[in-house]
Coordinates of C-alpha atoms in Angstrom, one line a residue:
M1 CA 6.4 14.6 -35.0
H2 CA 3.3 12.2 -34.6
K3 CA 0.5 13.6 -37.1
K4 CA -2.3 14.8 -34.7
I5 CA -5.9 14.2 -35.9
V6 CA -8.9 17.1 -34.7
V7 CA -11.9 15.3 -33.9
P8 CA -14.5 18.2 -33.6
L9 CA -18.1 17.1 -32.2
I10 CA -19.9 17.8 -35.7
A11 CA -17.0 15.7 -37.8
A12 CA -17.4 12.9 -34.9
A13 CA -21.0 12.9 -36.0
L14 CA -20.8 12.8 -39.4
F15 CA -17.8 9.9 -39.4
T16 CA -19.8 7.7 -37.4
G17 CA -22.8 7.9 -39.5
I18 CA -25.5 9.2 -36.4
P19 CA -27.5 12.1 -37.2
F20 CA -26.4 15.4 -35.8
A21 CA -29.4 15.7 -33.4
Q22 CA -27.9 12.6 -31.3
A23 CA -24.4 14.2 -31.2
A24 CA -24.7 14.9 -27.4
S25 CA -24.5 11.4 -26.7
N26 CA -20.9 11.0 -28.3
L27 CA -17.9 11.7 -26.0
V28 CA -14.3 12.5 -27.3
F29 CA -11.8 11.8 -25.0
C30 CA -8.4 13.9 -25.7
S31 CA -6.0 11.2 -24.1
E32 CA -2.2 11.1 -24.0
G33 CA -0.7 8.6 -25.9
S34 CA -1.1 5.5 -28.2
P35 CA -1.7 2.2 -26.2
A36 CA 0.9 -0.7 -26.7
G37 CA -1.8 -3.3 -27.2
F38 CA -5.3 -4.0 -25.7
D39 CA -4.7 -7.1 -23.9
P40 CA -4.4 -5.7 -20.5
A41 CA -2.7 -8.8 -18.9
Q42 CA 0.6 -7.8 -20.9
Y43 CA 0.9 -4.1 -19.9
T44 CA 1.3 -2.3 -16.9
T45 CA 0.7 1.5 -17.7
G46 CA -2.8 3.8 -17.6
T47 CA -2.4 4.3 -21.0
D48 CA -3.0 0.7 -22.3
F49 CA -5.7 0.4 -19.2
D50 CA -7.7 3.4 -20.6
A51 CA -8.0 2.1 -23.8
S52 CA -8.6 -1.7 -22.9
A53 CA -9.8 -2.7 -19.5
E54 CA -11.4 0.4 -18.5
T55 CA -13.8 0.6 -21.7
M56 CA -14.2 -3.1 -23.1
F57 CA -13.4 -5.5 -20.4
N58 CA -14.4 -6.3 -16.7
R59 CA -13.1 -8.2 -14.0
L60 CA -14.5 -10.9 -11.7
I61 CA -14.3 -7.8 -9.2
Q62 CA -14.2 -4.6 -9.6
F63 CA -13.2 -1.2 -7.9
E64 CA -16.0 1.4 -7.2
R65 CA -15.8 4.1 -9.5
G66 CA -13.8 6.9 -8.0
G67 CA -12.6 4.7 -5.2
T68 CA -10.9 1.6 -3.6
R69 CA -13.8 -0.4 -2.4
V70 CA -14.1 -3.7 -4.2
I71 CA -17.6 -4.4 -5.6
P72 CA -18.9 -7.4 -7.6
G73 CA -18.2 -7.6 -11.6
L74 CA -18.7 -10.8 -13.1
A75 CA -18.5 -12.6 -10.0
T76 CA -21.9 -11.9 -8.1
T77 CA -20.5 -13.2 -4.7
W78 CA -17.2 -15.0 -3.4
D79 CA -16.5 -17.2 -0.6
I80 CA -13.0 -17.6 1.4
S81 CA -12.1 -20.6 3.1
E82 CA -11.1 -20.4 6.8
D83 CA -7.6 -21.3 6.3
G84 CA -7.6 -18.1 3.6
K85 CA -6.3 -20.6 0.8
A86 CA -9.7 -21.1 -1.3
Y87 CA -11.8 -18.5 -3.1
T88 CA -14.6 -19.6 -4.9
F89 CA -16.6 -17.3 -7.2
H90 CA -20.3 -17.2 -8.0
L91 CA -20.5 -16.0 -11.7
R92 CA -23.0 -13.6 -13.3
E93 CA -25.3 -14.8 -15.5
G94 CA -26.5 -13.7 -18.6
V95 CA -23.5 -11.9 -20.0
K96 CA -22.6 -11.5 -23.4
F97 CA -19.5 -11.0 -25.2
H98 CA -19.3 -8.4 -27.6
T99 CA -20.5 -9.1 -31.1
T100 CA -17.9 -7.5 -33.7
D101 CA -17.4 -8.1 -37.1
Y102 CA -14.7 -10.5 -36.6
F103 CA -16.3 -12.2 -33.6
K104 CA -20.1 -13.4 -33.0
P105 CA -20.1 -15.5 -29.7
T106 CA -22.5 -18.7 -29.6
R107 CA -23.0 -18.7 -25.9
E108 CA -22.8 -16.3 -23.0
F109 CA -20.1 -15.7 -20.4
N110 CA -19.0 -19.0 -18.2
A111 CA -16.3 -20.8 -16.3
D112 CA -14.3 -21.6 -19.0
D113 CA -13.7 -18.2 -19.8
V114 CA -12.1 -17.3 -16.2
L115 CA -10.0 -20.9 -16.7
F116 CA -8.9 -19.3 -20.0
T117 CA -8.0 -16.0 -18.8
F118 CA -6.0 -17.0 -15.8
Q119 CA -4.5 -20.4 -16.9
R120 CA -2.7 -18.4 -19.9
M121 CA -0.9 -16.7 -17.3
L122 CA -0.2 -19.4 -15.1
D123 CA 0.9 -22.1 -17.2
K124 CA 3.6 -21.9 -19.7
N125 CA 2.7 -24.8 -21.6
H126 CA -0.8 -23.3 -22.2
P127 CA -1.5 -23.7 -26.1
F128 CA -2.8 -20.3 -26.8
R129 CA 0.5 -18.9 -25.0
K130 CA 2.6 -21.3 -26.9
A131 CA 0.8 -19.9 -30.0
Y132 CA 1.6 -16.3 -28.7
P133 CA 4.3 -16.2 -26.3
T134 CA 3.7 -13.2 -24.2
E135 CA 4.6 -12.0 -20.6
F136 CA 2.3 -11.2 -17.9
P137 CA 4.4 -8.3 -15.7
Y138 CA 1.4 -7.9 -13.1
F139 CA 0.8 -11.5 -12.6
T140 CA 4.4 -12.6 -12.2
G141 CA 5.4 -9.4 -10.7
M142 CA 3.0 -9.9 -7.6
G143 CA 4.0 -13.4 -7.2
M144 CA 0.6 -15.1 -8.6
D145 CA 2.3 -17.3 -11.2
S146 CA 3.8 -19.1 -8.0
N147 CA 1.1 -18.8 -5.4
I148 CA -1.8 -20.1 -7.2
A149 CA -1.7 -24.0 -7.2
K150 CA -4.8 -24.5 -9.3
I151 CA -8.2 -23.2 -10.8
E152 CA -11.2 -25.5 -11.0
K153 CA -14.5 -24.9 -12.7
M154 CA -16.9 -26.2 -10.0
D155 CA -19.8 -25.7 -12.6
E156 CA -20.8 -23.4 -15.4
H157 CA -21.1 -20.3 -13.1
T158 CA -18.7 -21.3 -10.4
V159 CA -15.0 -21.2 -10.0
R160 CA -12.7 -21.6 -7.2
F161 CA -9.1 -20.7 -6.9
V162 CA -6.6 -22.6 -4.5
L163 CA -3.7 -20.8 -3.3
N164 CA -0.3 -22.1 -2.0
E165 CA 0.1 -19.4 0.9
V166 CA -2.4 -16.9 2.2
D167 CA -2.3 -13.7 0.5
A168 CA -3.9 -11.0 2.1
A169 CA -4.1 -8.7 -1.1
F170 CA -5.7 -11.3 -3.4
I171 CA -8.9 -9.9 -3.6
Q172 CA -7.7 -6.4 -4.3
N173 CA -5.4 -8.0 -6.9
L174 CA -8.4 -9.5 -9.1
A175 CA -10.1 -5.8 -9.3
M176 CA -7.1 -4.9 -11.1
S177 CA -7.1 -4.2 -15.1
F178 CA -4.8 -6.9 -15.7
A179 CA -7.3 -9.3 -14.6
S180 CA -9.8 -8.7 -17.2
I181 CA -11.7 -11.7 -18.4
H182 CA -11.3 -12.4 -22.0
S183 CA -13.7 -15.0 -24.2
A184 CA -12.2 -18.8 -24.3
E185 CA -14.3 -19.3 -27.5
Y186 CA -12.9 -16.4 -29.2
A187 CA -9.6 -17.3 -28.1
N188 CA -10.3 -20.6 -29.7
Q189 CA -11.2 -19.1 -32.8
L190 CA -8.3 -17.4 -33.3
L191 CA -5.8 -20.3 -32.5
K192 CA -7.8 -22.2 -35.4
Q193 CA -7.4 -19.5 -37.5
G194 CA -3.6 -19.2 -36.8
K195 CA -4.5 -15.6 -35.6
A196 CA -3.4 -15.8 -31.7
T197 CA -1.9 -12.4 -31.8
D198 CA -5.1 -10.5 -33.0
L199 CA -6.2 -11.4 -29.2
N200 CA -4.2 -7.9 -28.4
Q201 CA -5.2 -6.0 -31.7
K202 CA -8.8 -7.1 -32.2
P203 CA -10.4 -7.0 -28.4
V204 CA -13.2 -8.7 -27.6
G205 CA -14.6 -8.2 -24.0
T206 CA -18.1 -7.9 -21.9
G207 CA -17.3 -4.2 -21.0
P208 CA -19.6 -1.3 -21.7
F209 CA -17.9 -0.3 -24.9
V210 CA -17.5 -2.2 -28.1
F211 CA -14.2 -1.9 -29.8
S212 CA -14.7 -0.2 -33.5
R213 CA -11.3 0.9 -34.8
Y214 CA -7.8 2.0 -33.7
Q215 CA -5.3 4.4 -36.0
K216 CA -2.0 4.4 -33.9
D217 CA -1.1 8.2 -32.8
A218 CA -4.3 9.6 -33.8
V219 CA -7.7 7.9 -32.9
I220 CA -9.6 5.0 -31.1
R221 CA -13.0 4.5 -31.6
Y222 CA -16.0 2.4 -29.1
K223 CA -19.4 2.0 -29.3
G224 CA -21.9 1.8 -26.7
N225 CA -22.3 -1.9 -26.0
K226 CA -26.1 -2.0 -26.0
D227 CA -26.1 -5.8 -24.8
Y228 CA -24.2 -4.6 -21.7
W229 CA -25.2 -6.5 -18.4
K230 CA -25.6 -3.3 -16.6
P231 CA -27.2 -0.9 -19.0
E232 CA -27.6 1.9 -16.8
D233 CA -23.9 2.3 -17.1
V234 CA -24.1 2.9 -21.0
K235 CA -24.8 6.7 -21.6
L236 CA -22.9 7.0 -24.6
D237 CA -23.6 6.1 -28.2
N238 CA -20.0 6.5 -29.2
L239 CA -16.5 7.2 -26.9
I240 CA -13.6 8.3 -29.2
F241 CA -10.2 8.7 -27.7
S242 CA -8.3 11.5 -29.8
I243 CA -4.7 11.0 -29.2
N244 CA -2.5 13.9 -28.7
T245 CA 1.0 13.8 -26.7
D246 CA 1.2 17.4 -26.3
A247 CA -0.5 18.8 -23.2
S248 CA -0.9 22.3 -24.9
V249 CA -3.2 20.7 -28.1
R250 CA -5.2 18.6 -25.8
M251 CA -6.2 21.9 -23.5
Q252 CA -6.8 24.0 -26.8
K253 CA -9.3 21.1 -28.1
L254 CA -10.7 21.0 -24.6
K255 CA -11.4 25.0 -24.7
A256 CA -12.6 24.7 -28.4
G257 CA -15.3 22.0 -27.6
E258 CA -13.2 19.6 -29.8
C259 CA -13.1 17.2 -27.1
Q260 CA -15.3 17.2 -23.5
I261 CA -12.6 15.8 -21.2
T262 CA -8.8 15.4 -21.0
L263 CA -6.2 14.3 -18.4
L264 CA -2.6 15.5 -17.1
P265 CA -3.0 19.7 -17.9
R266 CA 0.6 21.3 -17.4
P267 CA 0.9 22.9 -13.9
A268 CA 1.4 26.1 -16.3
D269 CA -2.0 25.8 -17.6
L270 CA -4.0 25.2 -14.3
E271 CA -4.8 29.0 -13.7
S272 CA -6.3 29.5 -17.4
L273 CA -8.3 26.1 -17.4
K274 CA -9.7 27.0 -13.8
N275 CA -10.9 30.6 -15.0
D276 CA -12.7 28.9 -18.3
T277 CA -16.4 29.4 -17.3
N278 CA -16.9 26.4 -19.7
L279 CA -15.1 24.4 -17.6
N280 CA -14.7 22.4 -14.4
M281 CA -11.6 21.4 -12.8
P282 CA -12.0 18.7 -10.0
S283 CA -9.0 17.6 -8.2
Q284 CA -7.6 15.6 -5.6
P285 CA -4.3 14.6 -4.1
G286 CA -2.8 12.1 -6.1
F287 CA -2.1 8.5 -5.0
N288 CA 1.3 8.5 -6.9
D289 CA 5.0 8.7 -6.9
G290 CA 7.4 9.7 -9.2
Y291 CA 11.0 8.6 -8.7
I292 CA 14.4 7.9 -10.4
A293 CA 15.1 4.3 -10.9
Y294 CA 19.1 3.4 -11.2
N295 CA 19.4 -0.1 -12.8
V296 CA 21.8 -1.8 -10.4
E297 CA 22.9 -4.5 -12.7
H298 CA 24.6 -1.9 -14.9
G299 CA 28.3 -1.2 -13.8
D300 CA 29.1 1.0 -11.1
L301 CA 25.3 1.6 -10.4
G302 CA 25.5 -1.8 -8.6
K303 CA 27.8 0.1 -5.9
L304 CA 25.6 1.6 -2.7
E305 CA 28.1 4.8 -2.4
V306 CA 27.2 5.5 -6.2
R307 CA 23.5 5.5 -6.0
Q308 CA 23.7 7.6 -2.6
A309 CA 26.0 10.0 -4.0
L310 CA 23.5 10.5 -6.9
D311 CA 20.7 10.7 -4.6
M312 CA 22.1 13.4 -2.6
A313 CA 23.3 15.3 -5.5
V314 CA 19.6 15.9 -6.4
N315 CA 18.2 19.1 -5.6
K316 CA 14.5 18.1 -5.4
K317 CA 13.1 20.9 -4.1
A318 CA 14.4 22.9 -6.9
I319 CA 12.9 20.4 -9.3
V320 CA 9.6 20.1 -7.5
D321 CA 9.1 23.7 -7.6
A322 CA 10.0 24.1 -11.2
I323 CA 8.3 20.9 -12.7
Y324 CA 4.9 20.8 -10.8
Q325 CA 4.7 24.4 -9.6
G326 CA 2.8 24.0 -6.5
A327 CA 0.5 20.9 -8.0
G328 CA 3.3 18.2 -6.3
Q329 CA 5.2 17.9 -2.8
V330 CA 8.5 16.4 -2.5
A331 CA 8.5 12.7 -2.2
V332 CA 10.8 10.7 0.4
N333 CA 9.5 7.2 0.4
G334 CA 8.8 4.5 -2.7
M335 CA 4.9 5.2 -1.9
P336 CA 2.7 8.4 -1.0
P337 CA 1.9 9.3 2.7
T338 CA -2.1 8.5 2.2
Q339 CA -0.9 4.8 1.9
W340 CA -1.5 2.6 5.1
S341 CA 1.8 1.3 6.7
Y342 CA 3.7 4.7 5.2
D343 CA 6.7 5.0 7.4
E344 CA 6.5 8.6 8.7
S345 CA 9.8 8.5 10.2
L346 CA 11.6 8.3 7.0
K347 CA 14.1 11.0 6.1
D348 CA 16.0 12.0 2.8
A349 CA 19.9 12.4 3.1
P350 CA 20.7 16.1 2.8
Y351 CA 21.7 17.6 -0.7
D352 CA 25.3 18.0 -0.6
P353 CA 27.3 17.7 -3.7
E354 CA 30.3 17.7 -2.1
K355 CA 29.5 14.9 0.0
A356 CA 28.4 13.0 -3.2
K357 CA 32.1 13.8 -4.6
E358 CA 33.9 11.9 -1.7
L359 CA 31.4 9.1 -2.4
L360 CA 32.0 8.5 -5.7
A361 CA 35.8 8.9 -5.2
K362 CA 35.6 6.2 -2.6
A363 CA 33.6 3.6 -5.3
G364 CA 36.8 4.5 -7.7
V365 CA 34.2 6.4 -10.3
K366 CA 36.2 9.0 -12.3
P367 CA 35.1 12.4 -13.2
G368 CA 33.5 12.4 -16.4
T369 CA 31.8 8.8 -16.2
E370 CA 28.6 8.7 -18.3
F371 CA 25.2 7.1 -17.9
T372 CA 21.9 7.1 -19.9
L373 CA 19.2 9.1 -18.6
W374 CA 16.0 7.8 -19.8
A375 CA 13.0 10.3 -19.7
M376 CA 9.5 9.5 -20.6
P377 CA 8.0 10.9 -23.8
V378 CA 4.6 11.6 -22.3
Q379 CA 3.1 13.2 -19.4
R380 CA 2.1 11.0 -16.3
P381 CA -0.1 11.6 -13.4
Y382 CA 3.5 11.6 -11.3
N383 CA 5.4 13.7 -13.8
P384 CA 4.1 16.7 -15.8
N385 CA 7.5 17.1 -17.6
A386 CA 10.0 14.3 -17.9
R387 CA 12.2 15.9 -20.5
Q388 CA 12.8 19.2 -18.3
M389 CA 13.2 17.0 -14.8
A390 CA 16.1 15.1 -16.8
E391 CA 17.6 18.3 -18.0
M392 CA 17.6 19.3 -14.2
L393 CA 18.8 15.9 -13.2
Q394 CA 21.6 16.1 -15.9
S395 CA 22.8 19.5 -14.5
D396 CA 22.8 18.2 -10.8
W397 CA 24.9 15.4 -11.8
A398 CA 27.3 17.4 -13.9
K399 CA 28.1 19.4 -10.7
I400 CA 29.2 15.9 -8.9
G401 CA 31.3 15.2 -12.3
I402 CA 28.9 12.7 -13.9
K403 CA 27.8 13.2 -17.4
T404 CA 24.2 12.0 -18.5
R405 CA 22.9 11.3 -22.0
I406 CA 19.3 11.9 -22.2
V407 CA 17.4 9.1 -24.0
S408 CA 13.8 8.8 -24.9
Y409 CA 11.6 6.3 -27.0
E410 CA 7.6 6.3 -27.8
W411 CA 6.0 5.3 -24.6
G412 CA 5.2 1.8 -25.3
E413 CA 8.6 1.2 -26.6
Y414 CA 10.4 3.0 -23.5
N415 CA 8.3 0.5 -21.2
K416 CA 9.3 -2.4 -23.1
R417 CA 12.9 -1.3 -23.4
A418 CA 13.1 -0.6 -19.9
K419 CA 11.5 -3.9 -18.5
D420 CA 14.5 -5.3 -20.5
G421 CA 17.1 -3.6 -18.3
E422 CA 18.3 -1.5 -21.1
H423 CA 18.6 1.5 -19.5
D424 CA 21.2 3.0 -16.8
I425 CA 19.0 5.4 -15.0
M426 CA 15.4 6.1 -15.9
L427 CA 12.5 8.4 -14.9
I428 CA 9.3 6.5 -14.1
G429 CA 6.5 6.4 -11.3
W430 CA 3.5 4.9 -10.3
S431 CA -0.2 5.5 -9.5
G432 CA -1.4 2.9 -7.0
D433 CA -3.6 -0.2 -8.5
N434 CA -5.4 -1.1 -5.7
G435 CA -4.9 0.5 -1.8
D436 CA -2.5 -2.3 -0.6
P437 CA 1.0 -1.7 0.2
D438 CA 2.0 -5.0 -1.6
N439 CA 1.3 -2.8 -4.8
W440 CA 4.1 -0.8 -4.1
L441 CA 6.4 -2.3 -2.1
G442 CA 5.9 -5.8 -3.9
T443 CA 5.1 -4.9 -7.5
L444 CA 7.8 -2.2 -7.8
Y445 CA 10.7 -3.1 -5.9
G446 CA 10.2 -6.8 -4.9
C447 CA 12.5 -9.7 -6.6
D448 CA 9.5 -11.5 -8.4
A449 CA 9.2 -8.1 -10.4
I450 CA 12.5 -8.1 -12.0
G451 CA 11.3 -7.9 -15.7
G452 CA 8.2 -6.3 -14.6
N453 CA 7.9 -3.2 -12.9
N454 CA 11.2 -3.4 -10.8
Y455 CA 13.0 -1.0 -13.2
S456 CA 15.6 -0.7 -10.7
R457 CA 16.4 -4.8 -11.1
W458 CA 17.2 -4.5 -7.1
C459 CA 16.7 -8.0 -5.3
D460 CA 17.4 -7.7 -1.6
K461 CA 16.7 -11.0 0.2
D462 CA 15.9 -9.1 3.5
Y463 CA 13.5 -7.0 1.9
D464 CA 12.2 -9.5 0.2
A465 CA 11.5 -11.7 3.0
L466 CA 9.8 -9.2 5.0
I467 CA 7.2 -7.8 2.2
K468 CA 6.4 -11.6 1.4
K469 CA 5.6 -12.5 5.0
A470 CA 3.6 -9.2 5.0
K471 CA 1.3 -10.7 2.3
R472 CA 1.0 -14.1 4.0
I473 CA -0.8 -12.3 7.3
S474 CA -4.4 -10.8 7.3
D475 CA -3.8 -8.7 10.0
Q476 CA -3.3 -5.1 9.2
G477 CA -1.1 -3.9 12.2
E478 CA 1.5 -6.7 11.7
R479 CA 1.8 -6.1 8.4
S480 CA 2.2 -2.6 8.9
T481 CA 5.3 -3.4 11.4
L482 CA 6.6 -5.5 8.5
Y483 CA 6.2 -3.2 5.6
M484 CA 7.6 -0.3 8.0
Q485 CA 11.2 -2.6 8.3
A486 CA 11.0 -3.0 4.5
Q487 CA 10.5 0.5 3.8
Q488 CA 13.9 1.2 6.0
I489 CA 15.9 -1.1 3.8
L490 CA 14.6 0.3 0.7
K491 CA 15.8 3.7 1.8
Q492 CA 19.1 2.6 3.1
Q493 CA 19.7 0.6 0.0
V494 CA 19.0 3.6 -2.4
P495 CA 18.0 1.3 -5.5
I496 CA 15.6 4.5 -6.2
T497 CA 15.3 8.2 -5.3
P498 CA 11.7 9.3 -5.0
I499 CA 11.1 12.8 -6.4
A500 CA 7.4 14.1 -5.9
H501 CA 3.9 13.2 -5.5
S502 CA 1.6 15.2 -7.4
T503 CA -2.1 16.5 -7.4
V504 CA -4.3 15.2 -9.9
Y505 CA -6.5 17.6 -11.9
Q506 CA -9.0 16.6 -14.2
P507 CA -10.2 19.2 -16.7
M508 CA -14.0 18.7 -18.3
R509 CA -16.4 20.5 -20.1
K510 CA -19.1 21.2 -17.6
E511 CA -21.7 19.2 -19.8
V512 CA -19.9 16.2 -18.8
Q513 CA -21.9 14.5 -16.0
D514 CA -21.0 11.8 -13.3
F515 CA -17.2 11.4 -14.4
K516 CA -15.4 10.1 -11.3
I517 CA -11.8 11.0 -10.7
S518 CA -10.0 7.3 -10.0
P519 CA -7.3 7.4 -7.1
F520 CA -5.6 4.5 -9.8
A521 CA -5.1 7.2 -12.0
L522 CA -7.4 5.6 -14.5
N523 CA -10.1 6.9 -16.7
S524 CA -13.4 5.1 -16.9
F525 CA -16.5 6.2 -19.0
Y526 CA -19.0 3.6 -17.9
G527 CA -21.9 5.7 -16.2
V528 CA -20.3 9.0 -18.0
S529 CA -23.1 10.7 -19.8
V530 CA -22.4 14.3 -22.0
D531 CA -25.8 16.8 -21.2
K532 CA -27.5 17.7 -24.0

């Protein structure tokens, strides 16, 4: 079991060395897991982004808090060429990188930082990437590595991206967490010191909070950035992540006032939380999808009949009733119904264990065949209890003669091993990142996303041609038509079994002011204050 640390407000004030009278400018967030690192470009999970991109970094452009609209970030304005292939960004002046005990910047943010950030992802022979070999699953999964032809520094405060093909989602993609801007000066310092990996352990950004220290499975500490380029967004002296994988512990701490905000309550706790007069419980329909991914590269799972059999043997309604307890709806598709271009004509195959047995026999799969079934060790917005769901699936599949061995790892290791394709079948899911259909249909199921977020390792040439064509068109109606055709193929080929779309609840104490629920299941604390 992980050791857990309780961080009461008084202890937080004493530990940080600030007078207790000012303790109200601290905010303790009970988070659900340890980040794998602090370089947003390397990762794909909200746990990693909350701890890095949402606290310490900025993007050229960003999503407004609580919404999907793109607003200026480190770029104040941008221009798009008539052919849709060139994007020119005009950079904000006067932005300072963080000063820490391991880095003191000698200049302000400029075009060199943008070039470093993206050239490292674009060029496998980039000096920093050779010193610190790293993969960038979002960047490659969305095909940006092949579509960005070049990045040009026009002057100190102007950068141009030139694309090989039109990408209708390009602006939205650049607002995502993975595109957080690093300091080129800091990277050069690390190279000279032979400490390139520190980019991921000792982060430096331009964001509203400055990294202080991290103790795995316990706590992350940040200080409010007094030099932030948008000072009205920094209303906290100290931000503290208290890491607790156990949802019941998080809720106990919230009720006791040991943290002011948390996430991912268990469905069984919702009523108690709603009735607590010290708490607020805002909620909204989740822009998410929890699903089963079948690794088509592993033996019998490469056969369509086997995937169809497993799919129709899943008692979805029973699972959603037991796991989500009224806070979710049965999913039919590989993206939520609130996403534009969703194909409402799609239907699930009927629950039919007997037909499933016939399909397995036809595919030559003998009773007693065993698969590993991976279950997430943490709660996610799209799945409040992966272990219980895995046990229910184990029971469902036993009825058709399939044995499953439930496997789990620490969250960072779970994702890493899954991206390497070690699993047979796994529970996973997704919360949308940018409001564009490609963020589902391309990022999760496209050929380019194998080794990234395509955990099924499924590559269908007809499907891939449709989603790539859709990205090259700016007309939303035409894109929708292509995406609906792609969804039909996805449903027919069964690389996944969608399970549920959940409702997102965000428990917090009433003294928390101006926190916004993100449609992308991220937790941002800029602009947030604690009422004294």
